[in-house]
mmCIF file of C-alpha atoms in Angstrom:
data_model
loop_
_atom_site.group_PDB
_atom_site.id
_atom_site.type_symbol
_atom_site.label_atom_id
_atom_site.label_comp_id
_atom_site.label_asym_id
_atom_site.label_seq_id
_atom_site.Cartn_x
_atom_site.Cartn_y
_atom_site.Cartn_z
ATOM 1 C CA MET A 14 16.377 -5.591 9.933
ATOM 2 C CA SER A 15 12.902 -6.883 10.770
ATOM 3 C CA SER A 16 10.212 -5.885 8.283
ATOM 4 C CA ASP A 17 8.100 -4.437 11.101
ATOM 5 C CA THR A 18 10.895 -2.437 12.712
ATOM 6 C CA LEU A 19 9.551 0.772 11.221
ATOM 7 C CA SER A 20 5.941 -0.197 10.559
ATOM 8 C CA PRO A 21 3.385 2.645 10.832
ATOM 9 C CA ASP A 22 1.709 1.041 13.863
ATOM 10 C CA ALA A 23 4.994 0.648 15.680
ATOM 11 C CA ALA A 24 6.012 4.150 14.665
ATOM 12 C CA THR A 25 3.340 5.584 16.962
ATOM 13 C CA GLN A 26 4.998 4.031 20.005
ATOM 14 C CA GLY A 27 7.939 5.534 21.850
ATOM 15 C CA ALA A 28 10.374 8.199 20.720
ATOM 16 C CA LEU A 29 10.412 7.848 16.943
ATOM 17 C CA PRO A 30 13.831 9.463 16.272
ATOM 18 C CA ASP A 31 15.442 7.061 18.746
ATOM 19 C CA ARG A 32 13.670 4.076 17.204
ATOM 20 C CA LEU A 33 14.647 5.105 13.692
ATOM 21 C CA ALA A 34 18.236 5.707 14.748
ATOM 22 C CA ARG A 35 18.418 2.301 16.415
ATOM 23 C CA ALA A 36 16.935 0.556 13.378
ATOM 24 C CA ILE A 37 19.400 2.242 11.010
ATOM 25 C CA THR A 38 22.336 1.492 13.306
ATOM 26 C CA LEU A 39 21.396 -2.186 13.413
ATOM 27 C CA GLY A 40 20.284 -2.685 9.828
ATOM 28 C CA GLY A 41 21.901 0.037 7.784
ATOM 29 C CA PRO A 42 20.431 3.001 5.862
ATOM 30 C CA ILE A 43 16.749 2.743 4.941
ATOM 31 C CA PRO A 44 14.875 3.832 1.802
ATOM 32 C CA LEU A 45 13.508 7.357 1.883
ATOM 33 C CA SER A 46 10.007 5.926 1.434
ATOM 34 C CA GLN A 47 10.376 3.940 4.669
ATOM 35 C CA PHE A 48 11.598 6.995 6.568
ATOM 36 C CA MET A 49 8.725 9.125 5.254
ATOM 37 C CA ALA A 50 6.109 6.469 5.981
ATOM 38 C CA ALA A 51 7.237 6.061 9.585
ATOM 39 C CA ALA A 52 7.525 9.814 10.171
ATOM 40 C CA ASN A 53 4.075 10.628 8.790
ATOM 41 C CA ALA A 54 2.400 7.682 10.513
ATOM 42 C CA HIS A 55 3.621 8.983 13.873
ATOM 43 C CA TYR A 56 2.900 12.600 13.011
ATOM 44 C CA TYR A 57 -0.735 12.128 12.018
ATOM 45 C CA ALA A 58 -1.475 9.587 14.753
ATOM 46 C CA THR A 59 -0.446 11.932 17.539
ATOM 47 C CA ARG A 60 -1.914 15.366 16.709
ATOM 48 C CA ASP A 61 -4.364 17.559 14.844
ATOM 49 C CA PRO A 62 -1.966 19.336 12.470
ATOM 50 C CA LEU A 63 -4.473 21.829 11.050
ATOM 51 C CA GLY A 64 -5.264 25.452 11.781
ATOM 52 C CA ALA A 65 -3.512 28.391 13.390
ATOM 53 C CA THR A 66 -2.266 26.284 16.300
ATOM 54 C CA GLY A 67 -1.115 23.458 14.012
ATOM 55 C CA ASP A 68 1.382 23.308 11.195
ATOM 56 C CA PHE A 69 -0.633 24.113 8.061
ATOM 57 C CA VAL A 70 -4.045 25.129 6.709
ATOM 58 C CA THR A 71 -5.905 23.379 3.895
ATOM 59 C CA ALA A 72 -8.479 24.772 1.462
ATOM 60 C CA PRO A 73 -11.548 23.483 3.364
ATOM 61 C CA GLU A 74 -10.336 25.284 6.488
ATOM 62 C CA ILE A 75 -9.981 28.542 4.548
ATOM 63 C CA SER A 76 -13.605 28.664 3.422
ATOM 64 C CA GLN A 77 -16.773 26.594 3.342
ATOM 65 C CA MET A 78 -16.986 27.443 -0.359
ATOM 66 C CA PHE A 79 -14.327 24.889 -1.248
ATOM 67 C CA GLY A 80 -16.147 21.900 0.229
ATOM 68 C CA GLU A 81 -19.535 23.084 -0.957
ATOM 69 C CA LEU A 82 -18.398 23.352 -4.570
ATOM 70 C CA ILE A 83 -16.650 19.983 -4.519
ATOM 71 C CA GLY A 84 -19.793 18.452 -3.047
ATOM 72 C CA LEU A 85 -21.973 20.006 -5.718
ATOM 73 C CA ALA A 86 -19.641 18.708 -8.441
ATOM 74 C CA LEU A 87 -19.991 15.184 -7.034
ATOM 75 C CA ALA A 88 -23.765 15.564 -6.743
ATOM 76 C CA ASP A 89 -23.968 16.792 -10.331
ATOM 77 C CA SER A 90 -21.993 13.788 -11.607
ATOM 78 C CA TRP A 91 -24.241 11.456 -9.591
ATOM 79 C CA ASP A 92 -27.362 13.136 -10.979
ATOM 80 C CA ARG A 93 -26.199 12.936 -14.607
ATOM 81 C CA ALA A 94 -25.175 9.284 -14.099
ATOM 82 C CA GLY A 95 -28.767 8.414 -13.251
ATOM 83 C CA ARG A 96 -28.751 8.826 -9.465
ATOM 84 C CA PRO A 97 -27.501 5.352 -8.525
ATOM 85 C CA ASP A 98 -27.198 4.198 -4.921
ATOM 86 C CA ALA A 99 -23.936 5.735 -3.768
ATOM 87 C CA ALA A 100 -21.586 6.390 -0.867
ATOM 88 C CA TYR A 101 -19.559 9.532 -0.156
ATOM 89 C CA VAL A 102 -15.931 8.537 0.406
ATOM 90 C CA GLU A 103 -13.161 10.836 1.570
ATOM 91 C CA LEU A 104 -9.509 9.886 1.792
ATOM 92 C CA GLY A 105 -7.748 11.607 4.665
ATOM 93 C CA PRO A 106 -10.650 13.872 5.695
ATOM 94 C CA GLY A 107 -8.733 16.024 8.192
ATOM 95 C CA ARG A 108 -11.149 17.459 10.740
ATOM 96 C CA GLY A 109 -14.150 16.524 8.619
ATOM 97 C CA THR A 110 -14.604 20.120 7.476
ATOM 98 C CA LEU A 111 -14.668 19.387 3.760
ATOM 99 C CA ALA A 112 -17.055 16.452 4.255
ATOM 100 C CA ALA A 113 -19.478 18.483 6.373
ATOM 101 C CA ASP A 114 -19.572 21.285 3.793
ATOM 102 C CA ALA A 115 -19.770 18.905 0.820
ATOM 103 C CA LEU A 116 -22.526 16.740 2.283
ATOM 104 C CA ARG A 117 -24.570 19.783 3.296
ATOM 105 C CA ALA A 118 -24.401 21.097 -0.266
ATOM 106 C CA MET A 119 -25.113 17.666 -1.722
ATOM 107 C CA ALA A 120 -28.231 17.292 0.416
ATOM 108 C CA LYS A 121 -29.621 20.491 -1.100
ATOM 109 C CA ALA A 122 -29.190 18.801 -4.469
ATOM 110 C CA GLN A 123 -31.107 15.732 -3.189
ATOM 111 C CA ALA A 124 -27.922 13.674 -2.903
ATOM 112 C CA MET A 125 -27.631 12.224 0.600
ATOM 113 C CA PRO A 126 -25.109 9.377 0.480
ATOM 114 C CA PRO A 127 -23.748 7.873 3.705
ATOM 115 C CA ALA A 128 -20.244 9.067 4.604
ATOM 116 C CA HIS A 129 -17.259 6.732 4.632
ATOM 117 C CA PHE A 130 -13.851 7.996 5.761
ATOM 118 C CA VAL A 131 -10.495 6.365 5.060
ATOM 119 C CA GLU A 132 -8.555 7.542 8.090
ATOM 120 C CA THR A 133 -6.119 5.849 10.481
ATOM 121 C CA SER A 134 -5.349 8.683 12.922
ATOM 122 C CA PRO A 135 -7.281 8.309 16.206
ATOM 123 C CA VAL A 136 -6.905 12.039 16.854
ATOM 124 C CA LEU A 137 -8.414 13.013 13.521
ATOM 125 C CA ARG A 138 -11.089 10.316 13.702
ATOM 126 C CA ALA A 139 -12.293 11.928 16.926
ATOM 127 C CA ALA A 140 -12.460 15.342 15.252
ATOM 128 C CA GLN A 141 -14.336 13.865 12.291
ATOM 129 C CA ALA A 142 -16.794 12.064 14.586
ATOM 130 C CA ALA A 143 -17.603 15.332 16.327
ATOM 131 C CA ARG A 144 -18.719 16.814 12.988
ATOM 132 C CA LEU A 145 -20.190 13.720 11.358
ATOM 133 C CA PRO A 146 -21.030 11.141 14.029
ATOM 134 C CA GLY A 147 -22.895 8.967 11.529
ATOM 135 C CA ALA A 148 -19.846 8.305 9.358
ATOM 136 C CA THR A 149 -18.167 4.928 8.968
ATOM 137 C CA TRP A 150 -14.389 4.714 9.273
ATOM 138 C CA HIS A 151 -11.963 2.518 7.336
ATOM 139 C CA ASP A 152 -8.239 1.876 7.624
ATOM 140 C CA ASP A 153 -7.968 1.421 3.849
ATOM 141 C CA LEU A 154 -10.019 0.956 0.692
ATOM 142 C CA ALA A 155 -10.573 -2.767 1.210
ATOM 143 C CA THR A 156 -13.559 -2.416 3.546
ATOM 144 C CA LEU A 157 -15.424 0.293 1.615
ATOM 145 C CA PRO A 158 -18.920 -0.673 0.401
ATOM 146 C CA ASP A 159 -18.707 -2.825 -2.730
ATOM 147 C CA ASP A 160 -22.345 -2.671 -3.858
ATOM 148 C CA VAL A 161 -22.840 1.058 -4.536
ATOM 149 C CA ALA A 162 -21.262 3.769 -6.655
ATOM 150 C CA LEU A 163 -18.490 5.727 -4.947
ATOM 151 C CA LEU A 164 -18.352 9.532 -4.852
ATOM 152 C CA VAL A 165 -14.773 10.118 -3.769
ATOM 153 C CA VAL A 166 -12.793 13.186 -2.773
ATOM 154 C CA ALA A 167 -9.143 13.397 -1.743
ATOM 155 C CA ASN A 168 -7.798 16.833 -0.856
ATOM 156 C CA GLU A 169 -4.118 17.068 0.081
ATOM 157 C CA PHE A 170 -3.976 13.332 0.630
ATOM 158 C CA PHE A 171 -1.622 11.967 -2.018
ATOM 159 C CA ASP A 172 1.117 14.501 -1.227
ATOM 160 C CA ALA A 173 1.629 12.857 2.196
ATOM 161 C CA LEU A 174 2.111 9.331 0.833
ATOM 162 C CA PRO A 175 5.709 8.102 0.921
ATOM 163 C CA ILE A 176 7.897 8.644 -2.116
ATOM 164 C CA ALA A 177 11.086 7.047 -3.363
ATOM 165 C CA GLN A 178 13.916 9.041 -4.890
ATOM 166 C CA LEU A 179 16.674 8.195 -7.340
ATOM 167 C CA VAL A 180 19.782 10.397 -7.489
ATOM 168 C CA LYS A 181 22.171 10.620 -10.449
ATOM 169 C CA GLY A 182 25.779 9.823 -9.625
ATOM 170 C CA GLY A 183 28.882 9.824 -11.749
ATOM 171 C CA ASP A 184 28.316 6.150 -12.604
ATOM 172 C CA GLY A 185 24.537 6.161 -13.025
ATOM 173 C CA TRP A 186 21.388 6.329 -10.913
ATOM 174 C CA HIS A 187 21.186 5.298 -7.273
ATOM 175 C CA GLU A 188 18.339 4.848 -4.819
ATOM 176 C CA ARG A 189 18.306 7.584 -2.191
ATOM 177 C CA LEU A 190 18.541 6.222 1.345
ATOM 178 C CA VAL A 191 18.445 7.780 4.806
ATOM 179 C CA ALA A 192 21.434 7.270 7.081
ATOM 180 C CA CYS A 193 21.917 8.314 10.687
ATOM 181 C CA GLN A 194 24.754 9.712 12.781
ATOM 182 C CA ASP A 195 23.637 9.629 16.419
ATOM 183 C CA THR A 196 20.139 11.098 15.895
ATOM 184 C CA LEU A 197 21.096 13.231 12.892
ATOM 185 C CA PHE A 198 19.371 11.885 9.790
ATOM 186 C CA LEU A 199 20.677 12.631 6.317
ATOM 187 C CA PRO A 200 20.122 11.404 2.753
ATOM 188 C CA ILE A 201 22.797 9.354 1.011
ATOM 189 C CA ALA A 202 23.107 7.510 -2.303
ATOM 190 C CA GLY A 203 22.541 3.757 -2.067
ATOM 191 C CA LYS A 204 22.989 0.968 -4.562
ATOM 192 C CA ARG A 205 22.931 1.651 -8.249
ATOM 193 C CA VAL A 206 19.645 0.886 -10.019
ATOM 194 C CA PRO A 207 19.245 -0.436 -13.583
ATOM 195 C CA ASP A 208 19.285 2.252 -16.264
ATOM 196 C CA GLU A 209 16.214 0.627 -17.820
ATOM 197 C CA ILE A 210 13.905 1.926 -15.087
ATOM 198 C CA ILE A 211 14.767 5.569 -15.857
ATOM 199 C CA PRO A 212 12.360 7.376 -18.217
ATOM 200 C CA PRO A 213 14.227 7.907 -21.505
ATOM 201 C CA SER A 214 13.545 11.663 -21.409
ATOM 202 C CA LEU A 215 15.441 11.910 -18.107
ATOM 203 C CA ALA A 216 18.285 9.470 -18.737
ATOM 204 C CA ASP A 217 20.813 12.181 -19.622
ATOM 205 C CA ALA A 218 20.169 14.312 -16.542
ATOM 206 C CA PRO A 219 23.297 15.785 -14.922
ATOM 207 C CA ALA A 220 24.946 14.403 -11.808
ATOM 208 C CA GLY A 221 23.019 15.304 -8.685
ATOM 209 C CA ALA A 222 19.644 15.230 -10.447
ATOM 210 C CA ILE A 223 16.786 13.574 -8.555
ATOM 211 C CA ILE A 224 13.791 11.625 -9.849
ATOM 212 C CA GLU A 225 10.836 10.881 -7.587
ATOM 213 C CA THR A 226 8.446 7.959 -7.766
ATOM 214 C CA ALA A 227 5.368 7.256 -5.646
ATOM 215 C CA PRO A 228 4.725 3.497 -5.505
ATOM 216 C CA ALA A 229 2.284 3.834 -2.599
ATOM 217 C CA ALA A 230 0.213 6.380 -4.516
ATOM 218 C CA VAL A 231 0.182 4.209 -7.638
ATOM 219 C CA THR A 232 -0.950 1.159 -5.666
ATOM 220 C CA LEU A 233 -3.741 3.122 -4.018
ATOM 221 C CA ILE A 234 -4.972 4.822 -7.181
ATOM 222 C CA ARG A 235 -5.086 1.521 -9.035
ATOM 223 C CA ALA A 236 -7.154 -0.028 -6.244
ATOM 224 C CA LEU A 237 -9.488 2.968 -6.278
ATOM 225 C CA ALA A 238 -9.828 2.868 -10.062
ATOM 226 C CA ARG A 239 -10.698 -0.836 -9.942
ATOM 227 C CA ARG A 240 -13.469 -0.005 -7.475
ATOM 228 C CA LEU A 241 -14.836 2.778 -9.659
ATOM 229 C CA VAL A 242 -14.779 0.612 -12.785
ATOM 230 C CA ALA A 243 -16.542 -2.253 -11.005
ATOM 231 C CA GLN A 244 -19.057 -0.209 -8.988
ATOM 232 C CA GLY A 245 -19.463 3.087 -10.817
ATOM 233 C CA GLY A 246 -18.601 6.463 -9.448
ATOM 234 C CA VAL A 247 -16.230 9.384 -9.686
ATOM 235 C CA ALA A 248 -13.243 10.677 -7.722
ATOM 236 C CA ILE A 249 -11.989 14.260 -7.507
ATOM 237 C CA ILE A 250 -8.383 14.548 -6.346
ATOM 238 C CA VAL A 251 -6.953 17.953 -5.408
ATOM 239 C CA ASP A 252 -3.320 18.445 -4.499
ATOM 240 C CA TYR A 253 -0.220 20.355 -5.442
ATOM 241 C CA GLY A 254 1.996 18.884 -8.084
ATOM 242 C CA TYR A 255 2.996 18.582 -11.730
ATOM 243 C CA GLU A 256 2.730 16.418 -14.835
ATOM 244 C CA GLY A 257 5.797 14.213 -15.025
ATOM 245 C CA PRO A 258 8.156 12.698 -15.672
ATOM 246 C CA ALA A 259 10.368 15.449 -14.316
ATOM 247 C CA ILE A 260 13.632 16.121 -12.530
ATOM 248 C CA GLY A 261 13.539 17.670 -9.074
ATOM 249 C CA ASP A 262 13.544 17.120 -5.321
ATOM 250 C CA THR A 263 10.110 18.121 -3.988
ATOM 251 C CA LEU A 264 10.317 16.514 -0.540
ATOM 252 C CA GLN A 265 9.472 19.175 2.005
ATOM 253 C CA ALA A 266 8.533 19.606 5.644
ATOM 254 C CA VAL A 267 6.243 22.116 7.312
ATOM 255 C CA ARG A 268 6.207 22.896 11.004
ATOM 256 C CA GLY A 269 4.441 25.817 12.619
ATOM 257 C CA HIS A 270 3.426 27.172 9.178
ATOM 258 C CA ALA A 271 7.089 27.455 8.138
ATOM 259 C CA ALA A 272 9.396 25.352 6.001
ATOM 260 C CA ALA A 273 11.684 22.960 7.865
ATOM 261 C CA ASN A 274 14.420 20.436 7.094
ATOM 262 C CA PRO A 275 12.570 17.220 6.178
ATOM 263 C CA PHE A 276 15.225 15.103 7.892
ATOM 264 C CA ASP A 277 14.952 16.903 11.237
ATOM 265 C CA ALA A 278 12.687 15.654 14.038
ATOM 266 C CA PRO A 279 10.947 12.803 12.193
ATOM 267 C CA GLY A 280 7.375 12.424 13.360
ATOM 268 C CA GLU A 281 7.137 16.027 14.572
ATOM 269 C CA GLN A 282 6.511 17.742 11.216
ATOM 270 C CA ASP A 283 4.482 17.130 8.102
ATOM 271 C CA LEU A 284 6.418 15.533 5.236
ATOM 272 C CA THR A 285 5.010 15.912 1.738
ATOM 273 C CA ALA A 286 6.076 15.760 -1.898
ATOM 274 C CA HIS A 287 4.550 17.138 -5.068
ATOM 275 C CA VAL A 288 2.123 14.787 -6.789
ATOM 276 C CA ASP A 289 2.852 13.579 -10.320
ATOM 277 C CA PHE A 290 -0.634 13.788 -11.808
ATOM 278 C CA ALA A 291 0.452 12.124 -15.052
ATOM 279 C CA THR A 292 1.458 9.030 -13.095
ATOM 280 C CA LEU A 293 -1.842 8.961 -11.181
ATOM 281 C CA LYS A 294 -3.844 9.258 -14.386
ATOM 282 C CA ALA A 295 -1.834 6.545 -16.140
ATOM 283 C CA ALA A 296 -2.314 4.199 -13.176
ATOM 284 C CA ALA A 297 -6.080 4.781 -13.171
ATOM 285 C CA GLU A 298 -6.353 4.357 -16.934
ATOM 286 C CA ALA A 299 -4.423 1.080 -16.710
ATOM 287 C CA GLU A 300 -7.358 -0.248 -14.683
ATOM 288 C CA GLY A 301 -9.903 0.881 -17.280
ATOM 289 C CA ALA A 302 -11.009 4.142 -15.650
ATOM 290 C CA THR A 303 -11.543 7.417 -17.492
ATOM 291 C CA THR A 304 -9.594 10.484 -16.363
ATOM 292 C CA TRP A 305 -9.680 14.254 -16.882
ATOM 293 C CA GLY A 306 -7.296 17.048 -15.941
ATOM 294 C CA PRO A 307 -5.261 18.193 -14.311
ATOM 295 C CA VAL A 308 -6.908 21.593 -14.124
ATOM 296 C CA ASP A 309 -5.718 24.388 -11.881
ATOM 297 C CA GLN A 310 -7.639 24.651 -8.620
ATOM 298 C CA GLY A 311 -8.473 28.254 -9.386
ATOM 299 C CA ASP A 312 -9.933 27.377 -12.776
ATOM 300 C CA LEU A 313 -11.922 24.510 -11.268
ATOM 301 C CA LEU A 314 -13.461 26.625 -8.507
ATOM 302 C CA LEU A 315 -14.269 29.450 -10.918
ATOM 303 C CA ALA A 316 -15.959 26.993 -13.281
ATOM 304 C CA LEU A 317 -17.938 25.537 -10.370
ATOM 305 C CA GLY A 318 -19.243 29.001 -9.421
ATOM 306 C CA ILE A 319 -17.157 30.265 -6.517
ATOM 307 C CA ASP A 320 -17.863 33.893 -7.444
ATOM 308 C CA ALA A 321 -21.625 33.362 -7.349
ATOM 309 C CA ARG A 322 -21.330 31.480 -4.047
ATOM 310 C CA ALA A 323 -19.164 34.216 -2.490
ATOM 311 C CA ALA A 324 -21.670 36.863 -3.581
ATOM 312 C CA SER A 325 -24.558 34.850 -2.130
ATOM 313 C CA LEU A 326 -22.814 34.415 1.216
ATOM 314 C CA ALA A 327 -21.892 38.124 1.305
ATOM 315 C CA ARG A 328 -25.504 39.142 0.725
ATOM 316 C CA ARG A 329 -26.607 37.003 3.656
ATOM 317 C CA ALA A 330 -23.803 38.247 5.923
ATOM 318 C CA PRO A 331 -22.584 41.683 4.724
ATOM 319 C CA ASP A 332 -20.177 41.935 7.640
ATOM 320 C CA ARG A 333 -18.277 38.952 6.198
ATOM 321 C CA GLY A 334 -17.750 40.526 2.789
ATOM 322 C CA ASP A 335 -14.045 41.251 3.231
ATOM 323 C CA GLU A 336 -13.411 37.828 4.785
ATOM 324 C CA LEU A 337 -15.154 36.064 1.916
ATOM 325 C CA ALA A 338 -13.302 38.096 -0.700
ATOM 326 C CA ALA A 339 -9.974 37.266 0.945
ATOM 327 C CA ALA A 340 -10.832 33.550 1.114
ATOM 328 C CA ARG A 341 -11.914 33.513 -2.516
ATOM 329 C CA GLN A 342 -8.661 35.205 -3.510
ATOM 330 C CA ARG A 343 -6.547 32.751 -1.544
ATOM 331 C CA LEU A 344 -8.263 29.768 -3.135
ATOM 332 C CA VAL A 345 -8.225 30.904 -6.776
ATOM 333 C CA ALA A 346 -5.496 33.520 -7.303
ATOM 334 C CA PRO A 347 -2.624 32.226 -9.467
ATOM 335 C CA ASP A 348 -0.040 33.572 -7.022
ATOM 336 C CA GLN A 349 -1.682 31.843 -4.049
ATOM 337 C CA MET A 350 -3.357 28.401 -4.204
ATOM 338 C CA GLY A 351 -5.046 28.789 -7.570
ATOM 339 C CA ARG A 352 -2.235 27.543 -9.817
ATOM 340 C CA LEU A 353 -0.009 25.477 -7.514
ATOM 341 C CA PHE A 354 -2.929 23.230 -6.570
ATOM 342 C CA LYS A 355 -4.469 21.147 -9.324
ATOM 343 C CA ALA A 356 -7.282 18.641 -9.684
ATOM 344 C CA VAL A 357 -7.832 15.447 -11.609
ATOM 345 C CA ALA A 358 -11.041 13.480 -11.943
ATOM 346 C CA ILE A 359 -11.296 9.706 -12.317
ATOM 347 C CA ALA A 360 -14.536 7.940 -13.183
ATOM 348 C CA ALA A 361 -16.061 4.680 -14.259
ATOM 349 C CA PRO A 362 -16.458 4.307 -18.024
ATOM 350 C CA GLY A 363 -19.720 5.864 -19.134
ATOM 351 C CA TRP A 364 -19.906 8.346 -16.298
ATOM 352 C CA PRO A 365 -20.204 11.981 -17.433
ATOM 353 C CA VAL A 366 -17.360 14.473 -17.498
ATOM 354 C CA PRO A 367 -17.445 16.110 -14.044
ATOM 355 C CA ALA A 368 -18.307 19.800 -13.925
ATOM 356 C CA GLY A 369 -15.192 21.953 -14.185
ATOM 357 C CA PHE A 370 -13.214 19.359 -16.144
ATOM 358 C CA ALA A 371 -14.797 19.700 -19.590
#
């Protein structure tokens, strides 16, 4: 099978399920990571997935408070680091909502860095340009400015990067592949992998157990950490996940605000997996960066002053009091987003501990 048969660029052309089915028929089952990469490349390139008419809602779309507080945390780190020349960088900025709120709050703190967005979707780039026409867009980290400190935010970005899975069989661990019958896609066990690559704490897992790895996320976080170490700066990463290593299948699909089968209709639903924050931190530290967290999203926002901000907004617009209270609850309550979502911070050596992570 050609290496570009399922490339992200090609995945935006034609009927993706048919193309995937044809590629699998000709070349055999493909790694789950390849299936997920092709599906998400097509999905994000062809739609705005956010909001009531989309498939899901993210924290910045729930309330301006989220972006404002993240922006103020970045501005505070920049201030305590000596106010170096800096750029605001967002990975996967959605509609630009978080960036608009963060940069507005940062400006009030005398931090006015130019905005740089790492985004490949033409649909979302258009939405971002409508909010922040002065931004600069990048396909990846390679073209980001290399002569200033970087103030980075990534909210619900790493969960959409492709994962690999290993499944325990009766004779050992196997890579999980995706096969196809007509246009019905299903996971199967592939070739056995060496026992040496399995974390010792998970080696005795029962048959059927699944381990997830995220090579794309590790590659990206290492590249980002190298930038921070070389240039200075800080990154705040917010997502849902856990501290591994751990057993479990976290691959999931969302369509129309409801759970769906992740192997149905590739390219027409959002595929995500829980983020292993321990792996991200270890990858960043391997490049010489300093890390903190993870902390629960609710604890982070409370430490950053969400209650004071909600009260301030309610005083200015009393008719929004109930709306603001509901948004605050959704963002911080342990039974809503407050505990499931977590944050880690990564910074250049010598940069201060970001607010909320002490």
